[in-house]
Amino acid sequence: MIKEHYFFSQPHQPFFVLSFVNAIVFMLIFMLSFKGIITLSITPIIFHAYSFVYAFFTPAFLAFLLTTFPRFLSQETVKKSVYMKLFGLFVLGNTTFLIGSFISVLIYKIGMVITLIAFTMAIKVLYDIHKSSDMPNKHDTFWMLIGFFAGIAAHALFILGEFNELAIEISIYTYLFIVGFSVAQRMIPFFSHCMVDKNKPFLRNVVILLGIHVVLEMIYLNLSFIVDAVLALYIAKELHRWKLPFPNTNPMLSILHVSLFWVPIAFALAALSNACSFFFASYFLALDIHVLMLGFLFTVLIGFGTRVTIGHSGNQMHANRLTVFLFIWTQVVVIVRLITSFTAEMNWNYMILFDISVTVWLIMFIVWAIQFFKVLIFGTKLT
């Protein structure tokens, strides 16, 4: 009986499984629709953007934060009745959106609304934890919540359907990146035993610059190259100040360091590609977004997700050979997608590389599921 209910014993377990199943299902459908093999009631690009923000990354965020947010603020853990209600609504919303994508606009919009309700309820849970805490330093959790509130705004814009470009910009830069980076800049130096004094204005300044990025994109497409260059230099300078112990012999730590190093690289590449697009009408197949989302957010998600899965299941905090392979494979996913964008700019047949990039993505999550779903669902001990 205990084993039967283990899957729902901690919030990260069902939410990680949902996130990683969605990563496989939605990517496969996107590939088929993008290639014209199947027809959806929603454009492939909006299907891809929305599903990966609110069906893949968002459940993964909640898997981590519903577990760790109370610890950040010295509060009681989230009750099972609360996170199970949220999980059920996310499953219903994501599934309705998926079905509606094949059937009708009305049904996938209903799925979006259900997901927005679940998303808003989840943020309310986190906000209440933040508000009730007497901790003197709530700086990091404040900016995490700011990112989540931006996610609500972007979600509403997706539902309206008239401001999809703005919805994508807000959801990527002022929701996903702000939340992910707020967590990373708090946890990775801690795991790395870096004793540098915290630069309190740093996170605030990054958020302001990201807001300027979105505004510039709305003024004129690709104009954000100006602020992207500033972000690359500013974040690189701060990471250098931390003196992270890289390289090191601990794969569980190294993967997190690699994710952070991608941040200034991603903004530097964004500055370069957006400048070329602005001045010379170049076409990089959304290089700026994908390097940031894959290089940083996807890599750090795999790093944190693996760490939480192992650490909260009674397993030794150790990366076996298959886990090390998965960490290396994350970088294969990033590099292949980066090359795909450059081949698009050179007017080569990038669809071959597009197929390869989808394939390496699917391999990543299928192998991760084979390795860790048994831990999340049954509490299996790894060897």
mmCIF file of C-alpha atoms in Angstrom:
data_model
loop_
_atom_site.group_PDB
_atom_site.id
_atom_site.type_symbol
_atom_site.label_atom_id
_atom_site.label_comp_id
_atom_site.label_asym_id
_atom_site.label_seq_id
_atom_site.Cartn_x
_atom_site.Cartn_y
_atom_site.Cartn_z
ATOM 1 C CA MET A 1 0.000 0.000 0.000
ATOM 2 C CA ILE A 2 2.864 2.403 0.810
ATOM 3 C CA LYS A 3 4.533 1.735 -2.518
ATOM 4 C CA GLU A 4 1.245 2.290 -4.323
ATOM 5 C CA HIS A 5 1.031 5.872 -3.055
ATOM 6 C CA TYR A 6 4.742 6.730 -3.041
ATOM 7 C CA PHE A 7 4.418 8.620 -6.330
ATOM 8 C CA PHE A 8 2.371 11.369 -4.643
ATOM 9 C CA SER A 9 4.307 11.537 -1.368
ATOM 10 C CA GLN A 10 6.286 14.679 -2.328
ATOM 11 C CA PRO A 11 5.340 17.464 -4.749
ATOM 12 C CA HIS A 12 8.400 17.134 -6.974
ATOM 13 C CA GLN A 13 7.539 13.565 -7.977
ATOM 14 C CA PRO A 14 4.266 13.971 -9.942
ATOM 15 C CA PHE A 15 5.267 17.395 -11.295
ATOM 16 C CA PHE A 16 8.621 16.212 -12.658
ATOM 17 C CA VAL A 17 6.959 13.223 -14.309
ATOM 18 C CA LEU A 18 4.314 15.481 -15.880
ATOM 19 C CA SER A 19 6.957 17.914 -17.103
ATOM 20 C CA PHE A 20 9.176 15.257 -18.655
ATOM 21 C CA VAL A 21 6.304 13.355 -20.275
ATOM 22 C CA ASN A 22 5.143 16.652 -21.788
ATOM 23 C CA ALA A 23 8.686 17.319 -23.030
ATOM 24 C CA ILE A 24 8.456 14.171 -25.127
ATOM 25 C CA VAL A 25 4.829 14.382 -26.277
ATOM 26 C CA PHE A 26 4.697 18.076 -27.156
ATOM 27 C CA MET A 27 8.073 18.075 -28.911
ATOM 28 C CA LEU A 28 7.067 15.103 -31.069
ATOM 29 C CA ILE A 29 3.786 16.771 -32.062
ATOM 30 C CA PHE A 30 5.559 20.064 -32.755
ATOM 31 C CA MET A 31 8.030 18.329 -35.068
ATOM 32 C CA LEU A 32 5.236 16.620 -37.018
ATOM 33 C CA SER A 33 3.238 19.849 -37.319
ATOM 34 C CA PHE A 34 6.264 21.982 -38.237
ATOM 35 C CA LYS A 35 7.093 19.538 -41.044
ATOM 36 C CA GLY A 36 3.483 19.594 -42.285
ATOM 37 C CA ILE A 37 2.871 15.914 -41.502
ATOM 38 C CA ILE A 38 -0.070 16.740 -39.229
ATOM 39 C CA THR A 39 -2.314 19.808 -39.103
ATOM 40 C CA LEU A 40 -3.191 21.534 -35.854
ATOM 41 C CA SER A 41 -5.856 24.105 -34.988
ATOM 42 C CA ILE A 42 -3.051 26.314 -33.673
ATOM 43 C CA THR A 43 0.080 27.487 -35.487
ATOM 44 C CA PRO A 44 3.097 25.215 -34.840
ATOM 45 C CA ILE A 45 5.243 28.046 -33.422
ATOM 46 C CA ILE A 46 2.608 29.158 -30.882
ATOM 47 C CA PHE A 47 1.941 25.502 -30.008
ATOM 48 C CA HIS A 48 5.666 25.034 -29.414
ATOM 49 C CA ALA A 49 6.131 28.230 -27.405
ATOM 50 C CA TYR A 50 3.066 27.871 -25.201
ATOM 51 C CA SER A 51 3.472 24.155 -24.504
ATOM 52 C CA PHE A 52 7.117 24.452 -23.554
ATOM 53 C CA VAL A 53 6.522 27.415 -21.265
ATOM 54 C CA TYR A 54 3.407 26.146 -19.482
ATOM 55 C CA ALA A 55 3.427 22.364 -19.994
ATOM 56 C CA PHE A 56 7.158 21.636 -19.721
ATOM 57 C CA PHE A 57 9.101 24.317 -17.840
ATOM 58 C CA THR A 58 6.290 25.451 -15.509
ATOM 59 C CA PRO A 59 5.538 22.011 -13.999
ATOM 60 C CA ALA A 60 9.300 21.508 -13.609
ATOM 61 C CA PHE A 61 9.590 24.846 -11.782
ATOM 62 C CA LEU A 62 6.736 23.873 -9.474
ATOM 63 C CA ALA A 63 8.274 20.454 -8.869
ATOM 64 C CA PHE A 64 11.333 22.184 -7.473
ATOM 65 C CA LEU A 65 9.776 25.213 -5.772
ATOM 66 C CA LEU A 66 6.809 23.514 -4.106
ATOM 67 C CA THR A 67 9.502 21.406 -2.429
ATOM 68 C CA THR A 68 12.164 24.036 -1.699
ATOM 69 C CA PHE A 69 10.306 27.392 -1.458
ATOM 70 C CA PRO A 70 9.099 26.671 2.119
ATOM 71 C CA ARG A 71 12.683 25.780 3.050
ATOM 72 C CA PHE A 72 13.980 29.058 1.637
ATOM 73 C CA LEU A 73 11.607 30.868 4.006
ATOM 74 C CA SER A 74 11.587 28.488 7.016
ATOM 75 C CA GLN A 75 7.915 27.615 6.567
ATOM 76 C CA GLU A 76 5.956 24.381 6.776
ATOM 77 C CA THR A 77 5.931 22.119 3.732
ATOM 78 C CA VAL A 78 3.103 22.443 1.209
ATOM 79 C CA LYS A 79 0.236 20.145 2.160
ATOM 80 C CA LYS A 80 -0.417 17.128 -0.021
ATOM 81 C CA SER A 81 -4.048 18.151 -0.569
ATOM 82 C CA VAL A 82 -2.804 21.474 -1.993
ATOM 83 C CA TYR A 83 -0.172 20.216 -4.407
ATOM 84 C CA MET A 84 -2.359 17.325 -5.553
ATOM 85 C CA LYS A 85 -5.143 19.762 -6.476
ATOM 86 C CA LEU A 86 -2.611 21.827 -8.446
ATOM 87 C CA PHE A 87 -1.229 18.721 -10.127
ATOM 88 C CA GLY A 88 -4.694 17.543 -11.143
ATOM 89 C CA LEU A 89 -5.544 20.919 -12.660
ATOM 90 C CA PHE A 90 -2.268 21.040 -14.598
ATOM 91 C CA VAL A 91 -2.892 17.556 -15.994
ATOM 92 C CA LEU A 92 -6.418 18.553 -16.995
ATOM 93 C CA GLY A 93 -5.311 21.862 -18.505
ATOM 94 C CA ASN A 94 -2.339 20.447 -20.409
ATOM 95 C CA THR A 95 -4.371 17.511 -21.709
ATOM 96 C CA THR A 96 -7.282 19.708 -22.812
ATOM 97 C CA PHE A 97 -4.868 22.042 -24.592
ATOM 98 C CA LEU A 98 -3.263 19.062 -26.339
ATOM 99 C CA ILE A 99 -6.605 17.593 -27.461
ATOM 100 C CA GLY A 100 -7.897 20.987 -28.528
ATOM 101 C CA SER A 101 -4.787 21.557 -30.649
ATOM 102 C CA PHE A 102 -6.058 18.741 -32.866
ATOM 103 C CA ILE A 103 -9.777 19.548 -32.711
ATOM 104 C CA SER A 104 -10.693 23.210 -32.259
ATOM 105 C CA VAL A 105 -9.572 26.630 -31.104
ATOM 106 C CA LEU A 106 -12.276 26.709 -28.434
ATOM 107 C CA ILE A 107 -11.092 23.506 -26.768
ATOM 108 C CA TYR A 108 -7.401 24.424 -26.681
ATOM 109 C CA LYS A 109 -8.360 27.859 -25.308
ATOM 110 C CA ILE A 110 -10.318 26.113 -22.543
ATOM 111 C CA GLY A 111 -7.180 24.095 -21.831
ATOM 112 C CA MET A 112 -5.175 27.336 -21.598
ATOM 113 C CA VAL A 113 -7.723 28.821 -19.175
ATOM 114 C CA ILE A 114 -7.627 25.731 -16.934
ATOM 115 C CA THR A 115 -3.827 25.830 -16.947
ATOM 116 C CA LEU A 116 -3.877 29.559 -16.120
ATOM 117 C CA ILE A 117 -6.163 28.856 -13.157
ATOM 118 C CA ALA A 118 -3.783 26.141 -11.933
ATOM 119 C CA PHE A 119 -0.783 28.401 -12.520
ATOM 120 C CA THR A 120 -2.348 31.305 -10.617
ATOM 121 C CA MET A 121 -3.320 29.037 -7.717
ATOM 122 C CA ALA A 122 0.245 27.716 -7.536
ATOM 123 C CA ILE A 123 1.658 31.246 -7.434
ATOM 124 C CA LYS A 124 -0.846 32.110 -4.679
ATOM 125 C CA VAL A 125 0.539 29.206 -2.638
ATOM 126 C CA LEU A 126 4.099 30.488 -3.092
ATOM 127 C CA TYR A 127 3.063 34.086 -2.401
ATOM 128 C CA ASP A 128 1.332 33.090 0.860
ATOM 129 C CA ILE A 129 4.493 31.280 1.984
ATOM 130 C CA HIS A 130 6.562 34.363 1.162
ATOM 131 C CA LYS A 131 4.129 36.727 2.901
ATOM 132 C CA SER A 132 3.820 34.673 6.097
ATOM 133 C CA SER A 133 7.557 34.203 6.551
ATOM 134 C CA ASP A 134 9.375 36.265 9.176
ATOM 135 C CA MET A 135 12.738 35.702 7.519
ATOM 136 C CA PRO A 136 14.628 39.018 7.324
ATOM 137 C CA ASN A 137 16.020 38.273 3.853
ATOM 138 C CA LYS A 138 13.330 37.468 1.299
ATOM 139 C CA HIS A 139 15.192 39.099 -1.591
ATOM 140 C CA ASP A 140 15.523 36.042 -3.837
ATOM 141 C CA THR A 141 11.990 34.738 -3.329
ATOM 142 C CA PHE A 142 10.647 38.232 -4.055
ATOM 143 C CA TRP A 143 12.203 38.197 -7.537
ATOM 144 C CA MET A 144 11.040 34.644 -8.130
ATOM 145 C CA LEU A 145 7.494 35.831 -7.481
ATOM 146 C CA ILE A 146 7.975 38.843 -9.762
ATOM 147 C CA GLY A 147 8.911 36.384 -12.513
ATOM 148 C CA PHE A 148 5.845 34.258 -11.817
ATOM 149 C CA PHE A 149 3.544 37.298 -11.942
ATOM 150 C CA ALA A 150 5.022 38.128 -15.359
ATOM 151 C CA GLY A 151 4.160 34.551 -16.315
ATOM 152 C CA ILE A 152 0.508 35.208 -15.487
ATOM 153 C CA ALA A 153 0.501 38.243 -17.775
ATOM 154 C CA ALA A 154 2.130 36.306 -20.614
ATOM 155 C CA HIS A 155 -0.323 33.444 -20.145
ATOM 156 C CA ALA A 156 -3.281 35.827 -20.444
ATOM 157 C CA LEU A 157 -1.799 37.238 -23.656
ATOM 158 C CA PHE A 158 -1.483 33.728 -25.117
ATOM 159 C CA ILE A 159 -5.175 33.146 -24.391
ATOM 160 C CA LEU A 160 -6.162 36.426 -26.066
ATOM 161 C CA GLY A 161 -4.163 35.326 -29.100
ATOM 162 C CA GLU A 162 -3.677 38.850 -30.463
ATOM 163 C CA PHE A 163 -0.291 39.541 -28.866
ATOM 164 C CA ASN A 164 1.585 36.289 -29.317
ATOM 165 C CA GLU A 165 4.981 37.888 -29.990
ATOM 166 C CA LEU A 166 4.722 39.922 -26.797
ATOM 167 C CA ALA A 167 3.526 36.837 -24.913
ATOM 168 C CA ILE A 168 6.585 34.898 -26.053
ATOM 169 C CA GLU A 169 8.988 37.702 -25.107
ATOM 170 C CA ILE A 170 7.466 38.165 -21.650
ATOM 171 C CA SER A 171 7.218 34.448 -20.949
ATOM 172 C CA ILE A 172 10.822 33.741 -21.979
ATOM 173 C CA TYR A 173 12.706 36.728 -20.594
ATOM 174 C CA THR A 174 10.660 38.077 -17.692
ATOM 175 C CA TYR A 175 9.082 34.800 -16.530
ATOM 176 C CA LEU A 176 11.163 31.709 -17.257
ATOM 177 C CA PHE A 177 14.580 33.305 -17.159
ATOM 178 C CA ILE A 178 13.913 35.461 -14.093
ATOM 179 C CA VAL A 179 12.538 32.541 -12.066
ATOM 180 C CA GLY A 180 15.226 30.101 -13.229
ATOM 181 C CA PHE A 181 18.084 32.539 -12.755
ATOM 182 C CA SER A 182 16.801 33.692 -9.350
ATOM 183 C CA VAL A 183 16.919 30.094 -8.145
ATOM 184 C CA ALA A 184 20.281 29.367 -9.799
ATOM 185 C CA GLN A 185 22.093 32.431 -8.438
ATOM 186 C CA ARG A 186 20.904 31.468 -4.953
ATOM 187 C CA MET A 187 21.527 27.723 -4.971
ATOM 188 C CA ILE A 188 24.566 27.099 -7.182
ATOM 189 C CA PRO A 189 27.023 29.274 -5.215
ATOM 190 C CA PHE A 190 25.666 27.603 -2.039
ATOM 191 C CA PHE A 191 26.233 24.102 -3.430
ATOM 192 C CA SER A 192 29.686 25.236 -4.600
ATOM 193 C CA HIS A 193 30.639 26.569 -1.131
ATOM 194 C CA CYS A 194 31.396 29.999 -2.602
ATOM 195 C CA MET A 195 31.733 32.441 0.269
ATOM 196 C CA VAL A 196 31.556 35.727 -1.670
ATOM 197 C CA ASP A 197 29.295 38.474 -0.345
ATOM 198 C CA LYS A 198 25.940 38.651 -2.072
ATOM 199 C CA ASN A 199 25.577 41.462 -4.594
ATOM 200 C CA LYS A 200 22.016 42.510 -3.757
ATOM 201 C CA PRO A 201 21.500 44.981 -6.630
ATOM 202 C CA PHE A 202 22.633 42.353 -9.152
ATOM 203 C CA LEU A 203 19.356 40.468 -9.511
ATOM 204 C CA ARG A 204 17.301 43.671 -9.526
ATOM 205 C CA ASN A 205 19.490 45.135 -12.276
ATOM 206 C CA VAL A 206 19.194 41.963 -14.366
ATOM 207 C CA VAL A 207 15.402 42.127 -14.084
ATOM 208 C CA ILE A 208 15.405 45.800 -15.170
ATOM 209 C CA LEU A 209 17.613 45.009 -18.174
ATOM 210 C CA LEU A 210 15.347 42.112 -19.153
ATOM 211 C CA GLY A 211 12.364 44.454 -19.009
ATOM 212 C CA ILE A 212 14.208 46.842 -21.319
ATOM 213 C CA HIS A 213 14.916 43.894 -23.643
ATOM 214 C CA VAL A 214 11.184 43.184 -23.967
ATOM 215 C CA VAL A 215 10.343 46.858 -24.535
ATOM 216 C CA LEU A 216 12.984 47.199 -27.262
ATOM 217 C CA GLU A 217 11.673 44.082 -29.024
ATOM 218 C CA MET A 218 8.187 45.562 -29.027
ATOM 219 C CA ILE A 219 9.473 48.865 -30.419
ATOM 220 C CA TYR A 220 11.305 47.193 -33.275
ATOM 221 C CA LEU A 221 12.148 43.559 -33.965
ATOM 222 C CA ASN A 222 15.734 42.589 -33.022
ATOM 223 C CA LEU A 223 16.447 46.005 -31.485
ATOM 224 C CA SER A 224 17.181 44.218 -28.192
ATOM 225 C CA PHE A 225 20.755 43.489 -29.344
ATOM 226 C CA ILE A 226 21.720 46.691 -27.503
ATOM 227 C CA VAL A 227 20.685 45.473 -24.063
ATOM 228 C CA ASP A 228 21.652 41.837 -24.786
ATOM 229 C CA ALA A 229 25.284 42.920 -25.055
ATOM 230 C CA VAL A 230 25.020 44.739 -21.732
ATOM 231 C CA LEU A 231 23.464 41.675 -20.083
ATOM 232 C CA ALA A 232 26.240 39.427 -21.410
ATOM 233 C CA LEU A 233 28.980 41.624 -19.949
ATOM 234 C CA TYR A 234 27.182 42.365 -16.681
ATOM 235 C CA ILE A 235 26.351 38.733 -15.901
ATOM 236 C CA ALA A 236 29.792 37.486 -16.997
ATOM 237 C CA LYS A 237 31.442 39.954 -14.608
ATOM 238 C CA GLU A 238 29.275 38.755 -11.711
ATOM 239 C CA LEU A 239 29.891 35.062 -12.431
ATOM 240 C CA HIS A 240 33.631 35.734 -12.509
ATOM 241 C CA ARG A 241 33.333 37.377 -9.076
ATOM 242 C CA TRP A 242 31.825 34.198 -7.634
ATOM 243 C CA LYS A 243 34.950 32.169 -8.480
ATOM 244 C CA LEU A 244 33.018 28.933 -8.995
ATOM 245 C CA PRO A 245 35.246 25.860 -8.550
ATOM 246 C CA PHE A 246 35.146 24.771 -12.181
ATOM 247 C CA PRO A 247 36.306 22.388 -13.516
ATOM 248 C CA ASN A 248 35.823 19.896 -10.698
ATOM 249 C CA THR A 249 35.352 16.161 -10.302
ATOM 250 C CA ASN A 250 31.713 16.291 -9.181
ATOM 251 C CA PRO A 251 29.343 15.881 -12.179
ATOM 252 C CA MET A 252 26.338 16.882 -10.038
ATOM 253 C CA LEU A 253 27.989 20.262 -9.484
ATOM 254 C CA SER A 254 29.667 20.691 -12.859
ATOM 255 C CA ILE A 255 26.384 20.501 -14.786
ATOM 256 C CA LEU A 256 25.045 23.417 -12.726
ATOM 257 C CA HIS A 257 28.189 25.453 -13.394
ATOM 258 C CA VAL A 258 27.913 24.783 -17.122
ATOM 259 C CA SER A 259 24.328 26.027 -17.102
ATOM 260 C CA LEU A 260 25.412 29.339 -15.567
ATOM 261 C CA PHE A 261 28.272 29.778 -18.030
ATOM 262 C CA TRP A 262 25.760 29.517 -20.867
ATOM 263 C CA VAL A 263 23.951 32.664 -19.660
ATOM 264 C CA PRO A 264 26.505 35.294 -20.769
ATOM 265 C CA ILE A 265 27.305 33.194 -23.849
ATOM 266 C CA ALA A 266 23.608 33.110 -24.755
ATOM 267 C CA PHE A 267 23.187 36.871 -24.379
ATOM 268 C CA ALA A 268 26.390 37.493 -26.352
ATOM 269 C CA LEU A 269 25.127 35.281 -29.186
ATOM 270 C CA ALA A 270 21.743 37.000 -28.940
ATOM 271 C CA ALA A 271 23.422 40.400 -29.290
ATOM 272 C CA LEU A 272 25.358 39.177 -32.334
ATOM 273 C CA SER A 273 22.468 37.415 -34.082
ATOM 274 C CA ASN A 274 19.932 40.160 -33.347
ATOM 275 C CA ALA A 275 22.346 42.826 -34.581
ATOM 276 C CA CYS A 276 22.864 40.893 -37.801
ATOM 277 C CA SER A 277 19.110 40.461 -38.174
ATOM 278 C CA PHE A 278 18.507 44.151 -37.446
ATOM 279 C CA PHE A 279 21.095 45.526 -39.872
ATOM 280 C CA PHE A 280 21.304 42.810 -42.530
ATOM 281 C CA ALA A 281 17.939 40.954 -42.304
ATOM 282 C CA SER A 282 19.695 37.731 -41.322
ATOM 283 C CA TYR A 283 17.644 34.736 -40.194
ATOM 284 C CA PHE A 284 18.876 32.644 -37.266
ATOM 285 C CA LEU A 285 15.774 30.547 -36.484
ATOM 286 C CA ALA A 286 15.272 32.017 -32.975
ATOM 287 C CA LEU A 287 18.895 31.425 -31.966
ATOM 288 C CA ASP A 288 18.698 33.972 -29.138
ATOM 289 C CA ILE A 289 15.782 32.273 -27.392
ATOM 290 C CA HIS A 290 16.980 28.704 -27.894
ATOM 291 C CA VAL A 291 20.539 29.179 -26.664
ATOM 292 C CA LEU A 292 19.250 30.847 -23.508
ATOM 293 C CA MET A 293 16.459 28.345 -22.912
ATOM 294 C CA LEU A 294 18.493 25.248 -23.758
ATOM 295 C CA GLY A 295 21.964 26.351 -22.720
ATOM 296 C CA PHE A 296 20.882 27.739 -19.374
ATOM 297 C CA LEU A 297 17.353 26.751 -18.418
ATOM 298 C CA PHE A 298 17.190 23.235 -19.856
ATOM 299 C CA THR A 299 20.687 22.416 -18.546
ATOM 300 C CA VAL A 300 20.009 23.747 -15.055
ATOM 301 C CA LEU A 301 16.620 21.992 -15.021
ATOM 302 C CA ILE A 302 18.282 18.645 -15.693
ATOM 303 C CA GLY A 303 20.931 19.410 -13.076
ATOM 304 C CA PHE A 304 18.485 20.455 -10.356
ATOM 305 C CA GLY A 305 15.871 17.891 -11.364
ATOM 306 C CA THR A 306 18.362 15.057 -11.127
ATOM 307 C CA ARG A 307 19.743 16.356 -7.845
ATOM 308 C CA VAL A 308 16.293 16.690 -6.251
ATOM 309 C CA THR A 309 15.152 13.300 -7.572
ATOM 310 C CA ILE A 310 18.212 11.531 -6.151
ATOM 311 C CA GLY A 311 18.459 13.520 -2.924
ATOM 312 C CA HIS A 312 14.791 13.240 -1.911
ATOM 313 C CA SER A 313 14.547 9.493 -2.536
ATOM 314 C CA GLY A 314 17.142 8.295 -0.042
ATOM 315 C CA ASN A 315 19.682 7.598 -2.778
ATOM 316 C CA GLN A 316 23.296 8.601 -2.379
ATOM 317 C CA MET A 317 24.040 11.979 -4.010
ATOM 318 C CA HIS A 318 26.150 10.378 -6.695
ATOM 319 C CA ALA A 319 26.052 10.444 -10.505
ATOM 320 C CA ASN A 320 26.411 6.970 -12.007
ATOM 321 C CA ARG A 321 27.618 6.426 -15.555
ATOM 322 C CA LEU A 322 24.185 6.832 -17.128
ATOM 323 C CA THR A 323 23.591 10.060 -15.209
ATOM 324 C CA VAL A 324 26.960 11.416 -16.353
ATOM 325 C CA PHE A 325 25.997 10.478 -19.918
ATOM 326 C CA LEU A 326 22.753 12.438 -19.536
ATOM 327 C CA PHE A 327 24.645 15.486 -18.292
ATOM 328 C CA ILE A 328 26.949 15.329 -21.303
ATOM 329 C CA TRP A 329 23.988 14.746 -23.605
ATOM 330 C CA THR A 330 22.379 18.006 -22.453
ATOM 331 C CA GLN A 331 25.224 19.803 -24.196
ATOM 332 C CA VAL A 332 24.714 17.740 -27.348
ATOM 333 C CA VAL A 333 21.120 19.008 -27.392
ATOM 334 C CA VAL A 334 22.297 22.618 -27.015
ATOM 335 C CA ILE A 335 25.066 22.442 -29.626
ATOM 336 C CA VAL A 336 22.932 20.684 -32.243
ATOM 337 C CA ARG A 337 20.200 23.308 -31.871
ATOM 338 C CA LEU A 338 22.783 26.094 -32.097
ATOM 339 C CA ILE A 339 24.210 24.622 -35.313
ATOM 340 C CA THR A 340 20.674 24.300 -36.703
ATOM 341 C CA SER A 341 20.191 28.058 -36.332
ATOM 342 C CA PHE A 342 23.460 28.857 -38.112
ATOM 343 C CA THR A 343 22.622 26.522 -41.004
ATOM 344 C CA ALA A 344 19.293 28.346 -41.387
ATOM 345 C CA GLU A 345 21.181 31.638 -41.718
ATOM 346 C CA MET A 346 23.493 30.130 -44.352
ATOM 347 C CA ASN A 347 20.437 28.990 -46.341
ATOM 348 C CA TRP A 348 21.408 25.348 -46.018
ATOM 349 C CA ASN A 349 18.825 22.601 -45.673
ATOM 350 C CA TYR A 350 18.406 23.069 -41.939
ATOM 351 C CA MET A 351 15.432 20.672 -41.761
ATOM 352 C CA ILE A 352 17.833 17.732 -41.572
ATOM 353 C CA LEU A 353 19.491 19.280 -38.544
ATOM 354 C CA PHE A 354 16.058 20.210 -37.209
ATOM 355 C CA ASP A 355 15.147 16.515 -37.260
ATOM 356 C CA ILE A 356 18.430 15.663 -35.542
ATOM 357 C CA SER A 357 17.866 18.341 -32.872
ATOM 358 C CA VAL A 358 14.415 16.923 -32.101
ATOM 359 C CA THR A 359 15.836 13.400 -32.017
ATOM 360 C CA VAL A 360 18.594 14.228 -29.526
ATOM 361 C CA TRP A 361 15.986 16.029 -27.390
ATOM 362 C CA LEU A 362 13.713 12.978 -27.377
ATOM 363 C CA ILE A 363 16.647 10.673 -26.560
ATOM 364 C CA MET A 364 17.512 12.946 -23.625
ATOM 365 C CA PHE A 365 14.106 12.696 -21.986
ATOM 366 C CA ILE A 366 13.417 9.063 -22.833
ATOM 367 C CA VAL A 367 16.721 7.979 -21.271
ATOM 368 C CA TRP A 368 16.177 10.275 -18.268
ATOM 369 C CA ALA A 369 12.732 8.739 -17.800
ATOM 370 C CA ILE A 370 14.154 5.203 -17.984
ATOM 371 C CA GLN A 371 16.744 6.131 -15.359
ATOM 372 C CA PHE A 372 14.662 8.199 -12.934
ATOM 373 C CA PHE A 373 10.921 7.587 -13.342
ATOM 374 C CA LYS A 374 11.268 4.416 -11.272
ATOM 375 C CA VAL A 375 12.799 6.566 -8.529
ATOM 376 C CA LEU A 376 10.063 9.206 -8.720
ATOM 377 C CA ILE A 377 7.170 6.745 -8.965
ATOM 378 C CA PHE A 378 8.329 3.837 -6.797
ATOM 379 C CA GLY A 379 11.264 5.127 -4.756
ATOM 380 C CA THR A 380 13.620 2.629 -6.353
ATOM 381 C CA LYS A 381 17.219 2.684 -5.153
ATOM 382 C CA LEU A 382 19.797 3.367 -7.852
ATOM 383 C CA THR A 383 22.920 1.285 -8.289
#
